Amino acid sequence: MLVSSEFLNGVLEALYAAQLLLRDAWHALGLSGEVAQQPAWPFARRLAAERLLLEPGHARRVVVTLACVAGAIALLSAALILAVLRRRRIWRHGVLAAAAALLVFAPWPASALLWAPAVPSSLHRAPAAFSAQSIVQGQGVFAQHCAQCHGADARGEGPLASQLAQWPPDLAGGLLWKRLEGELFWRIRHGLRDARSGAETMPGTPALSDQEIWSVLDFLQARAAGRMLRDMGAWERPVRLPASTLDCRHGGQRSSESLRGQRLQLVLPAAGVQALPQEDPRWVTVVLGAVPEDAAPECLAQERALLPAIALLLGVTPEEAPGHSLFVDKDGWLRARSVPGQAGWSAGDLICRTEAAPAAEAPAPGVEGLLRRMDADRMRLVRAGYPH
Ligand code: HEC
């Protein structure tokens, strides 16, 4: 294949950064305002990265066209230099003709595939980290404002669903990651309309604050992750450890985000268990739950919101959560899970891996094998085709 997925990811990342740059430059020049405290995207369309990922033939055309455009720009610069150096005109004309040929013969992709409709908040990112508090707050907002249509479990079967002109979609599946979060924000804020008739299919939520809308998106992501884990035993998309405050032997009170760069093992002790797991220099042990009186764990998670947030991510009730353990990799992604009653770890406990996971030679046994696989296979979150 001409375009490897790694290369394509690089192109997508660059295209995303270029659009952000354009947005911010537009804003800095005073040509566009702000929406929800971030610069507004000024155009009615944006580049459709999701198409690039889904259709390799289209991706190839885009990459070859980008290469042709880059080549043409290089040739035009060369022509300029030749003009400045006052070289013979024939050279300059030759170079210009080559640039024109590149542009004419580039396999320009169909514009319908290249663009997606955009809204002013298309490129917005959630202003705060995915956190336990935000997930729990979002759960409350969802129960109050959304569950009547979308159902308490977000699968689209709320009590009002059957009376609506259109059935609400299942928000506990992969849908959320197919969208840019800024576009989901916009839809929740302003509602949705039927593309043909223009009739409202979902009402907007003018009463919610921006922060409440971001929190409901955090909740939905946690809910969808839990559902995926329960149904398929794995996560198709990487999920972060929700940020929360920890009380650590070294460093006192600190945010879990400040431990980025180290592996964490999050332990939820089962009820009545007297001994905490052995600490290990290969990771930081974080205990969530009651600890024996004389124990002083490496880090203790004290925020009340973390238990319900982790339970959502695991797809269990808060009562069923004790007894689980989770490994977090150095980038902050939740990667492996052990269930109540399980003894020890192995590479088979990974619940989140890339498709291109390196085929472990002969996997090391036990937790060492797990850690090696986890470190070798770095996760990237992709939203609407854009690596984030
Ligand atoms: C009156 C019923 C109703 C309420 C209340 C409601 N929704 Fe919806 N929602 C719908 C319907 C119907 C759709 C599908 C509409 C469509 O595709 O045109 C939808 C679609 C969505 C989508 C999918 C958007 C997409 O990009 O495809 C999201 C996300 C969503 N709703 C979130 C929420 C959240 C969050 C709330 C609460 C703040 C909420 N909804 C409140 C009925 C509702």
Tab-separated table of C-alpha atoms and ligand atoms in Angstrom, residues 141-142 145-150 160 164-169 171 175-176 179 183-184 187-188 192-195 201-203 205 208 213 216-217 220, ligand 1:
chain	number	residue	atom	x	y	z
A	141	VAL	CA	-27.002	16.419	33.925
A	142	PHE	CA	-27.773	13.484	31.650
A	145	HIS	CA	-31.964	16.635	30.678
A	146	CYS	CA	-31.349	13.760	28.312
A	147	ALA	CA	-32.437	10.404	29.741
A	148	GLN	CA	-36.124	10.946	28.983
A	149	CYS	CA	-35.292	10.485	25.297
A	150	HIS	CA	-31.920	8.742	25.286
A	160	LEU	CA	-40.228	9.583	25.306
A	164	LEU	CA	-40.312	11.339	18.665
A	165	ALA	CA	-40.223	11.865	14.923
A	166	GLN	CA	-36.823	10.208	14.941
A	167	TRP	CA	-35.502	7.520	17.241
A	168	PRO	CA	-32.533	8.760	19.342
A	169	PRO	CA	-29.268	7.001	18.456
A	171	LEU	CA	-24.880	6.947	22.484
A	175	LEU	CA	-20.800	6.974	17.750
A	176	LEU	CA	-19.113	9.502	20.065
A	179	ARG	CA	-17.567	12.888	15.871
A	183	GLU	CA	-19.376	19.304	16.974
A	184	LEU	CA	-21.076	17.172	19.623
A	187	ARG	CA	-25.393	19.709	18.657
A	188	ILE	CA	-26.193	19.401	22.344
A	192	LEU	CA	-30.559	18.888	15.714
A	193	ARG	CA	-32.780	19.285	12.678
A	194	ASP	CA	-33.850	16.915	9.974
A	195	ALA	CA	-31.681	17.596	6.942
A	201	THR	CA	-35.359	16.271	15.817
A	202	MET	CA	-33.663	17.100	19.132
A	203	PRO	CA	-34.169	20.289	21.156
A	205	THR	CA	-30.227	23.032	25.752
A	208	LEU	CA	-27.062	24.298	30.443
A	213	ILE	CA	-22.280	20.241	28.317
A	216	VAL	CA	-22.154	15.343	29.881
A	217	LEU	CA	-19.785	14.438	27.040
A	220	LEU	CA	-21.191	9.666	27.778
B	1	HEC	C1	-36.678	15.292	23.159
B	1	HEC	C2	-35.771	14.179	23.098
B	1	HEC	C3	-34.301	14.423	23.290
B	1	HEC	C4	-33.665	15.052	24.336
B	1	HEC	C5	-34.289	15.696	25.560
B	1	HEC	C6	-32.260	14.943	24.058
B	1	HEC	N1	-32.046	14.296	22.877
B	1	HEC	FE1	-30.251	13.926	22.027
B	1	HEC	N2	-31.159	13.184	20.371
B	1	HEC	C7	-32.508	13.011	20.234
B	1	HEC	C8	-32.793	12.528	18.898
B	1	HEC	C9	-34.182	12.216	18.327
B	1	HEC	C10	-31.546	12.433	18.241
B	1	HEC	C11	-31.302	12.051	16.769
B	1	HEC	C12	-31.527	13.309	15.981
B	1	HEC	C13	-31.016	13.318	14.572
B	1	HEC	O1	-30.148	12.529	14.230
B	1	HEC	O2	-31.493	14.201	13.806
B	1	HEC	C14	-30.546	12.839	19.209
B	1	HEC	C15	-29.178	12.840	18.950
B	1	HEC	C16	-28.205	13.078	19.900
B	1	HEC	C17	-26.789	12.919	19.705
B	1	HEC	C18	-26.102	12.435	18.445
B	1	HEC	C19	-25.599	13.593	17.655
B	1	HEC	C20	-24.825	13.154	16.454
B	1	HEC	O3	-23.797	13.746	16.232
B	1	HEC	O4	-25.246	12.235	15.747
B	1	HEC	C21	-26.183	13.231	20.887
B	1	HEC	C22	-24.684	13.219	21.192
B	1	HEC	C23	-27.224	13.618	21.801
B	1	HEC	N3	-28.436	13.498	21.182
B	1	HEC	C24	-26.991	14.000	23.112
B	1	HEC	C25	-27.978	14.498	23.941
B	1	HEC	C26	-27.708	15.054	25.247
B	1	HEC	C27	-26.358	15.106	25.905
B	1	HEC	C28	-28.908	15.474	25.737
B	1	HEC	C29	-29.169	16.142	27.059
B	1	HEC	C30	-28.433	17.337	27.347
B	1	HEC	C31	-29.926	15.166	24.750
B	1	HEC	N4	-29.317	14.596	23.675
B	1	HEC	C32	-31.262	15.446	24.905
B	1	HEC	C33	-33.473	13.275	21.188
B	1	HEC	C34	-33.258	13.951	22.371
